[in-house]
Coordinates of C-alpha atoms in Angstrom, one line a residue:
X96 CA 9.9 6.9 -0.9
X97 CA 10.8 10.6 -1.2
X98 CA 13.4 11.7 -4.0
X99 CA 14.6 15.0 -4.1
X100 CA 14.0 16.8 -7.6
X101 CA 16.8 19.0 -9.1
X102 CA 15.6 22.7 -9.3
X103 CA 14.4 23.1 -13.2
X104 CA 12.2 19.7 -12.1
X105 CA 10.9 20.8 -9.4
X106 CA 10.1 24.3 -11.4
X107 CA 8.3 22.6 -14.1
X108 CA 6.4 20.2 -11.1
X109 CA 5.4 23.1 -9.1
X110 CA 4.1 25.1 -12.9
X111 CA 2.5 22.1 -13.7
X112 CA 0.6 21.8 -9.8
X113 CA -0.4 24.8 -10.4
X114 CA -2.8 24.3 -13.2
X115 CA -5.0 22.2 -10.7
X116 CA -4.2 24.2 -7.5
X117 CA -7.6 25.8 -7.3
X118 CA -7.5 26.0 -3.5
X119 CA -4.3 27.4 -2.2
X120 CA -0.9 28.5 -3.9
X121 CA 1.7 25.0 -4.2
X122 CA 4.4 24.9 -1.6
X123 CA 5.8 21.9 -2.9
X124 CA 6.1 18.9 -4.9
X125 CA 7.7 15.1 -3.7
X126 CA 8.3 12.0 -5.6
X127 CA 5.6 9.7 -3.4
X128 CA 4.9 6.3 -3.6
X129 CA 6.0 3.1 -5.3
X130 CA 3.9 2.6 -8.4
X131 CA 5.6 0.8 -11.1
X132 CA 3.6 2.2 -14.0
X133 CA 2.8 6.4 -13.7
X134 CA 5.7 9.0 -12.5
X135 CA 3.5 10.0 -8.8
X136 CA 4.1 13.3 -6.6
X137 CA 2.7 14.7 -3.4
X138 CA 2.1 18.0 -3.9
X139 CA 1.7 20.4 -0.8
X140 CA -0.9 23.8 -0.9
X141 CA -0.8 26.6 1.5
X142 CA -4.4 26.2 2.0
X143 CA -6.5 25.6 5.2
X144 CA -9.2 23.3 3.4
X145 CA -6.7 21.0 1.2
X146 CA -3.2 20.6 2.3
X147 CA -2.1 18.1 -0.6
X148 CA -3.1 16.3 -3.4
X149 CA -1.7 13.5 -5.8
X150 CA 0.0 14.9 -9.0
X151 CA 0.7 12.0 -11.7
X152 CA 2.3 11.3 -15.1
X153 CA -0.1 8.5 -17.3
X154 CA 2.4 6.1 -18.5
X155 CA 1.1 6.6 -22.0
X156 CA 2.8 3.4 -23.6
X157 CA 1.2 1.3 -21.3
X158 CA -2.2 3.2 -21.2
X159 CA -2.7 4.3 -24.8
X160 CA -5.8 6.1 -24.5
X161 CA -5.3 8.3 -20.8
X162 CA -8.6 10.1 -22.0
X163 CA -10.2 6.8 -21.5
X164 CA -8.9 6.4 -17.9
X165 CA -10.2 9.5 -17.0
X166 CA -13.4 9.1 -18.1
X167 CA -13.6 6.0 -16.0
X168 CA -12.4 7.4 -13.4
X169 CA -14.5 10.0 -12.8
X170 CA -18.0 8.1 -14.2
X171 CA -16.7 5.3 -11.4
X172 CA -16.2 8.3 -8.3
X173 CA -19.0 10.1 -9.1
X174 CA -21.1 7.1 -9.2
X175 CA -19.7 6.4 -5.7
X176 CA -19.7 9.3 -4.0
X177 CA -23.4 9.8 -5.0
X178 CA -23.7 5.9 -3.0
X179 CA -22.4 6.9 -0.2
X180 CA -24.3 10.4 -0.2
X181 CA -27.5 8.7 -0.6
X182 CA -26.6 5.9 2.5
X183 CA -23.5 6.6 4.2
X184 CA -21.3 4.2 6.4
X185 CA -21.3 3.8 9.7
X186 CA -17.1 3.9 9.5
X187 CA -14.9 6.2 7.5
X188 CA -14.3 5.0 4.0
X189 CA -13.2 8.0 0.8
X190 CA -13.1 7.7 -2.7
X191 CA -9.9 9.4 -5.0
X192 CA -12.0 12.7 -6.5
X193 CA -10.5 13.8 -9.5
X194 CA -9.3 16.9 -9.6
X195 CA -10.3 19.8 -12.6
X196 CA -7.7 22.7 -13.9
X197 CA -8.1 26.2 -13.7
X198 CA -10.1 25.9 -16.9
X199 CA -12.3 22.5 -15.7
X200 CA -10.3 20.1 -18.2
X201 CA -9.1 16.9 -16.0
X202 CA -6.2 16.7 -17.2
X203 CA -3.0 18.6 -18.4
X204 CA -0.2 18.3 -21.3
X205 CA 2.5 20.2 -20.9
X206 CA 4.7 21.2 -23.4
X207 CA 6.3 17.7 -24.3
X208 CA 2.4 16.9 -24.8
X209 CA 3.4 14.5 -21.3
X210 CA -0.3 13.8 -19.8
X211 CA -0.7 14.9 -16.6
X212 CA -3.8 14.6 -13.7
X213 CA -4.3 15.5 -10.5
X214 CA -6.1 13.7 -7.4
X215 CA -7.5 14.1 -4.1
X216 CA -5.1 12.8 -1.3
X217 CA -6.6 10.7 1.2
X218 CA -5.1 12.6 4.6
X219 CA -4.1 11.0 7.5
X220 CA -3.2 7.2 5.8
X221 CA -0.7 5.0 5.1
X222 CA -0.3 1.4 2.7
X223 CA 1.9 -1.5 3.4
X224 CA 4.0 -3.4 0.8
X225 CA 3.5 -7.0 3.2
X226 CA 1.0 -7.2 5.6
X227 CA 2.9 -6.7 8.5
X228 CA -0.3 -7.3 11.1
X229 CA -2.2 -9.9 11.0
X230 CA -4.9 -7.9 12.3
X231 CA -5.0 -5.8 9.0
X232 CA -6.6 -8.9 6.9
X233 CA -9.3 -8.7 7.8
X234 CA -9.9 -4.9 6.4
X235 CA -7.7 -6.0 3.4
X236 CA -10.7 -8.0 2.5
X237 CA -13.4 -5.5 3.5
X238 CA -11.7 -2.9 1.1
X239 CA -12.2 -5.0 -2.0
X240 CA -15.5 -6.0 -0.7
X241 CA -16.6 -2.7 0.0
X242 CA -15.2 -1.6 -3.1
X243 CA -16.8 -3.7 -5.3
X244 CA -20.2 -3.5 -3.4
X245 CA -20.3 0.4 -4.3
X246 CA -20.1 -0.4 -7.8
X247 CA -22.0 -3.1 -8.1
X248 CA -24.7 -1.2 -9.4
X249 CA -22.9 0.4 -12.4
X250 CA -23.5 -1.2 -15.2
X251 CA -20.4 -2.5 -16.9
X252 CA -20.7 -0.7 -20.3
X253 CA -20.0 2.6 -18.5
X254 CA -16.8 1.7 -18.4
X255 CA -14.0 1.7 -21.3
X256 CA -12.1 -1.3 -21.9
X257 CA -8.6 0.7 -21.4
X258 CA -6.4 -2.5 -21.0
X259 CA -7.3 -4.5 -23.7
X260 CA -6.5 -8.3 -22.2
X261 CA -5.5 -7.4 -19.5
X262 CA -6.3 -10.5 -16.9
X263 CA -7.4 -12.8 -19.9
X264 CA -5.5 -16.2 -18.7
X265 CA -6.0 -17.8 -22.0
X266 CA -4.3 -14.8 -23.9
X267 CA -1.0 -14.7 -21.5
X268 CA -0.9 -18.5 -22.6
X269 CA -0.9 -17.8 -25.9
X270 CA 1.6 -15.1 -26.2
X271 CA 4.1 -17.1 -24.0
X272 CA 3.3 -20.0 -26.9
X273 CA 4.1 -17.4 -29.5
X274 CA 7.5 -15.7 -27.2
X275 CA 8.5 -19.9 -26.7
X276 CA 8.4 -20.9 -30.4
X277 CA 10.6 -18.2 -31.5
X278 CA 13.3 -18.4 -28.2
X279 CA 15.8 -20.0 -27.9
X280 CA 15.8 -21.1 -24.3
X281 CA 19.3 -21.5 -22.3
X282 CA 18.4 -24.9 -20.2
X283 CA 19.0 -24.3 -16.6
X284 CA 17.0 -26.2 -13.8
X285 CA 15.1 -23.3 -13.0
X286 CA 14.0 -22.9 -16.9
X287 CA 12.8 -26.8 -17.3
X288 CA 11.1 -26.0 -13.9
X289 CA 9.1 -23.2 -15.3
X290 CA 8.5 -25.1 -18.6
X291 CA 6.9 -27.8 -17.2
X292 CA 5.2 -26.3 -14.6
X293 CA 3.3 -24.5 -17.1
X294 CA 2.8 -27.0 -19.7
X295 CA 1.1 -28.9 -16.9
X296 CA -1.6 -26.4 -16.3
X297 CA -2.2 -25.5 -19.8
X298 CA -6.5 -26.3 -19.9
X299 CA -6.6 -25.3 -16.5
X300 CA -6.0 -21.6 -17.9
X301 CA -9.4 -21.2 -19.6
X302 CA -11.5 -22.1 -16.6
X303 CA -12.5 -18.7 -15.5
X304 CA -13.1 -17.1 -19.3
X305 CA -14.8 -20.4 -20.1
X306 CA -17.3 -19.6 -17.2
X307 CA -17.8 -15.9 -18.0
X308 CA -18.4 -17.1 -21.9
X309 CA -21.1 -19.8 -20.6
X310 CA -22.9 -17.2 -18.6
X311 CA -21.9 -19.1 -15.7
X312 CA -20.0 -16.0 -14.1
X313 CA -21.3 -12.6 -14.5
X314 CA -19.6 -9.9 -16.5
X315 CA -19.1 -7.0 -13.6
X316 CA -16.4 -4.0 -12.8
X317 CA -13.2 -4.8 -11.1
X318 CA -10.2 -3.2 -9.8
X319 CA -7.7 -5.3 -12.0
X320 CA -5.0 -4.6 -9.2
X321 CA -5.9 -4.6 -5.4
X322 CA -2.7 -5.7 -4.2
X323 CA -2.0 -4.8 -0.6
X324 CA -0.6 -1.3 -0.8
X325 CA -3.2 -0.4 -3.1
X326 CA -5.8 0.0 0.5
X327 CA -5.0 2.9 2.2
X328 CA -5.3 2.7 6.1
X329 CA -6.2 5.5 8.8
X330 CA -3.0 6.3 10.8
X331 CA -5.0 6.5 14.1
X332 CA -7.4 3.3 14.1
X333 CA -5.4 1.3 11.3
X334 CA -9.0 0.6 9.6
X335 CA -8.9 0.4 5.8
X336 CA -10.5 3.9 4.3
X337 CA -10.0 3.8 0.6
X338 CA -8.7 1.7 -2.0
X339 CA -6.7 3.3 -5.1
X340 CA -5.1 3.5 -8.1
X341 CA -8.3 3.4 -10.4
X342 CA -6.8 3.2 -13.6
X343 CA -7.0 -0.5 -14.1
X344 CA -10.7 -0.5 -13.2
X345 CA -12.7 -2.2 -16.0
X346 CA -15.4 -4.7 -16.9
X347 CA -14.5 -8.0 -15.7
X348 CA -14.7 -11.0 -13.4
X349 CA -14.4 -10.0 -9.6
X350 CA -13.2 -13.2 -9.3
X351 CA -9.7 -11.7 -10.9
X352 CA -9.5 -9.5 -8.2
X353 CA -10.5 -11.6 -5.2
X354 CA -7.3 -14.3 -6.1
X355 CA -5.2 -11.1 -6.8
X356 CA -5.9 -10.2 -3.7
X357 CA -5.5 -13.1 -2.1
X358 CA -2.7 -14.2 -4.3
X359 CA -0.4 -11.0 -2.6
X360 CA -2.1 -11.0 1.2
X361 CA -1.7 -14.9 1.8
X362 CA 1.9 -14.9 0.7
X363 CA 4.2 -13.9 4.0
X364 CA 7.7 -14.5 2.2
X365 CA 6.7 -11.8 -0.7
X366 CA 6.8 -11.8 -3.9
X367 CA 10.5 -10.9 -4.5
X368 CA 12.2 -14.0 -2.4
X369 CA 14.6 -15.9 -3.5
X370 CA 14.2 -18.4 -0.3
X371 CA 11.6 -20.6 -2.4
X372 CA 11.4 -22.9 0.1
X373 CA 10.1 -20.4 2.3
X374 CA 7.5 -20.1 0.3
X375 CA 3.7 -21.0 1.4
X376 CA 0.2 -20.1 1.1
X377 CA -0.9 -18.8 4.6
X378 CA -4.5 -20.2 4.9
X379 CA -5.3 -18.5 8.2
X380 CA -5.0 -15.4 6.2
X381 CA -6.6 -16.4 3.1
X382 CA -9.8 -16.8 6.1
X383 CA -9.6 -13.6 7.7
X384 CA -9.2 -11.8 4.0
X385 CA -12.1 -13.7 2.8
X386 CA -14.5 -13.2 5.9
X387 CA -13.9 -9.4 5.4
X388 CA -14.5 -9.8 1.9
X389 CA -17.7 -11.6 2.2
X390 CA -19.2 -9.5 5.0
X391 CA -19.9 -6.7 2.6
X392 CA -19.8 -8.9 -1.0
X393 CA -22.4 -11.3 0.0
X394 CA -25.0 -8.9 -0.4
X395 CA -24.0 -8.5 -4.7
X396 CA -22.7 -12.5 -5.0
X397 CA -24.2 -15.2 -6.8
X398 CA -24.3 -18.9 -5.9
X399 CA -22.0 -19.6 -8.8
X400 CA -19.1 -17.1 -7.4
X401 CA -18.6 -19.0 -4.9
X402 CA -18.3 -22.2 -6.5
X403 CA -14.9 -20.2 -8.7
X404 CA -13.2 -18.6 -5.6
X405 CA -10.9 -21.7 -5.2
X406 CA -9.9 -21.4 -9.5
X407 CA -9.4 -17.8 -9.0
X408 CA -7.1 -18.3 -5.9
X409 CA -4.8 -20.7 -7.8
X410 CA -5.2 -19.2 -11.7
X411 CA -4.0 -15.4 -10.7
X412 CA -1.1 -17.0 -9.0
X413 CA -0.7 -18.8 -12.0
X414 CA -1.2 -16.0 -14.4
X415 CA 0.9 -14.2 -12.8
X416 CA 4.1 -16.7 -12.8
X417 CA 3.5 -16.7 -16.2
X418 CA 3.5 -13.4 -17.3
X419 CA 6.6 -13.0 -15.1
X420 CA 7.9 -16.5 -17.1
X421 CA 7.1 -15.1 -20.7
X422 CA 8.9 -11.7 -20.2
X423 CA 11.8 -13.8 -19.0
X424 CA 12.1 -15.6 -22.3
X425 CA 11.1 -12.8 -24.6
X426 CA 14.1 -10.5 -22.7
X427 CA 12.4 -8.5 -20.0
X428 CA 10.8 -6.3 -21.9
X429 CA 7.8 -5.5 -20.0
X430 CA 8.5 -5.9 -15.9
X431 CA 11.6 -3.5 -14.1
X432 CA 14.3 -5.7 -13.4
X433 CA 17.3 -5.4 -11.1
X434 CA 19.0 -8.3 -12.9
X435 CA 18.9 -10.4 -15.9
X436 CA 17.3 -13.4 -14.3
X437 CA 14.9 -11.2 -11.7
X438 CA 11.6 -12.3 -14.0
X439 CA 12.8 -16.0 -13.9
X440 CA 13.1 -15.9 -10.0
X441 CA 9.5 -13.8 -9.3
X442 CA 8.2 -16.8 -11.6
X443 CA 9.2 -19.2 -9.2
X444 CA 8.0 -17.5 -6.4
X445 CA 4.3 -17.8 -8.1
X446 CA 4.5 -20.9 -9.4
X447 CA 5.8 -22.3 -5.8
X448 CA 2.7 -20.5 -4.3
X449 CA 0.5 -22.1 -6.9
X450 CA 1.7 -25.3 -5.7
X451 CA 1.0 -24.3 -2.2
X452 CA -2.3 -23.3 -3.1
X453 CA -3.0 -26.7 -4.7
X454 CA -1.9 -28.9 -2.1
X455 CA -4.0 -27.0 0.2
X456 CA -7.1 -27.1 -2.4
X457 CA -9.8 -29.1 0.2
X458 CA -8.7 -26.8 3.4
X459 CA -9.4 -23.6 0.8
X460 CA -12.8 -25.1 -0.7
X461 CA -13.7 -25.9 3.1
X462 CA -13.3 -22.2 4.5
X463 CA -15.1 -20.8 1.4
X464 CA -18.1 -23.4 2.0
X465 CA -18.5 -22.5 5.9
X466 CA -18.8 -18.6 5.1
X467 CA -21.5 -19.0 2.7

């Protein structure tokens, strides 16, 4: 996507590229990307060493603390780039680097106190809404895996807690309780769908938590969003090189992040259909995805994460519906919509995979126990 910016915008964007243009003088500025959170830009530098980087405006009323995220960020890239210093990879892989202002601050507020940062842009590479070869599965799955391997070793408290909830099953239940008791719901067959689809599944949205409360699952760092286009590829050998979009990254369950994963790479019709009977969990896929995964995880898992890939396959999908369900009912107050009934019709689509993913349940279990 590339928008172009009236003049006194694209003034104010080039000022406020400046601030971290330590290398060269800016060129230009672009609206990049299709994020549905920050305001993104690709910023171009006449300079032989950098020719662009990633300008971005936090979305401070979802992320209330953008300090927070920074500090993440850069205690989670540092802590990788020292990894891969110390034993590098026998392939190409980068990692964002945050970049510092004129005056080493890593981030900017302009004069409507919007927060602003700046990162490194990972040349030559491309992302894909739908995996559009089959072929790239495989390095979907490596991404996360390789992603989560380089962190394995930083300790959890490093991080900040910066979305509060944030993949917590139980709590999604509970606020849709809360949005249901005080709606009053217009009856279609689409809505009693939805209703008793979830009121069906309503223990079954404690498993994971239950496990990490027990001890049963260890409390690590995850992405909190590796959808597809969140793994960039290289334009020449279509390899994955780098996953982004860092600011979900907190302490967690990987397990959230290997059924998001899976949740948006196993799921050919998309997740904005409105063919639902076209919808189906793609198992060969979920077994390429998981074989890259698990060629690099395997060396941080435990017996016990295996055991919970199958529940965190169908409880993101799950989640998911429901989130999309609850901010039907409470009046779209959180998701973009196109229409009135959009959150209502993504909820179907991920409550039609879940029951895909159930009815394939022994065929998932079976390809997770023959890669152990």
């Amino acid at each position: 996507m590339t928008e172009e910016l009236n003049t006194q915008d694209a003034r104010n964007l080039v000022a406020i590229a400046n601030q971290f243009a330590q290398l060269g003088k800016v060129t230009g500025v672009k609206a990049f990307g299709s994020g549905n959170i920050n305001d993104t830009f690709l910023v171009t530098l006449d300079s032989s060493k950098e020719q662009h980087f990633v300008l971005q405006r936090i979305n401070t009323q979802v992320f209330r603390q953008p300090q927070l995220i920074m500090q993440n960020m850069r205690t989670l890239t540092e802590h990788v780039h020292k990894r891969l210093q110390d034993t590098p990879l026998n392939r190409r892989w980068e990692v964002p680097r945050v970049l510092l202002t004129k005056n080493a601050q890593d981030h900017w507020r302009d004069a409507d106190s919007s927060f602003w940062r700046a990162i490194s842009f990972i040349e030559g590479s491309q992302s894909f809404d739908t995996m559009s070869d089959r072929s790239h599965a495989k390095e979907i799955g490596y991404a996360l895996g390789m992603f989560h391997n380089l962190i394995s070793d930083l300790p959890p408290e490093k991080l900040a807690d910066t979305l509060q909830g944030f993949h917590i099953t139980p709590l999604y239940l509970q606020h849709y309780q809360e949005v249901l008791a005080k709606t009053r719901v217009r009856q279609s067959s689409e809505v009693n769908y939805c209703l008793q689809f979830v009121s069906d599944r309503q223990t079954f949205a404690h498993i994971l938590e239950n496990a990490k409360a027990e001890g049963i699952l260890p409390l690590r760092l995850m992405h909190g969003d590796p959808k597809i286009n969140n793994v960039m590829f290289d334009i020449v050998t279509q390899q994955a090189v780098s996953v982004i979009d860092l600011d979900t990254v907190k302490p967690g369950l990987v397990h959230y992040d290997i059924g998001d994963c899976l949740r948006s790479g196993c799921n050919p019709a998309g997740e904005e259909t409105e063919n639902w009977e076209s919808i189906y969990f793609d198992t060969d896929l979920c077994q390429e995805i998981l074989q890259g995964y698990l060629a690099v995880a395997k060396a941080f898992l435990i017996e016990n994460d295996y055991a919970y890939i199958y529940d965190a396959i169908r409880l993101i999908t799950f989640e998911l519906g429901l989130r999309f369900f609850a901010d039907y009912l409470a009046g779209n107050v959180y998701f973009k919509v196109k229409h009135p009934e959009h959150n209502l019709a993504r909820a179907i689509v991920q409550f039609k995979l879940t029951e895909s993913i159930e009815s394939q349940e022994t065929q998932i279990c079976k390809i997770i126990q023959d890669m152990k």
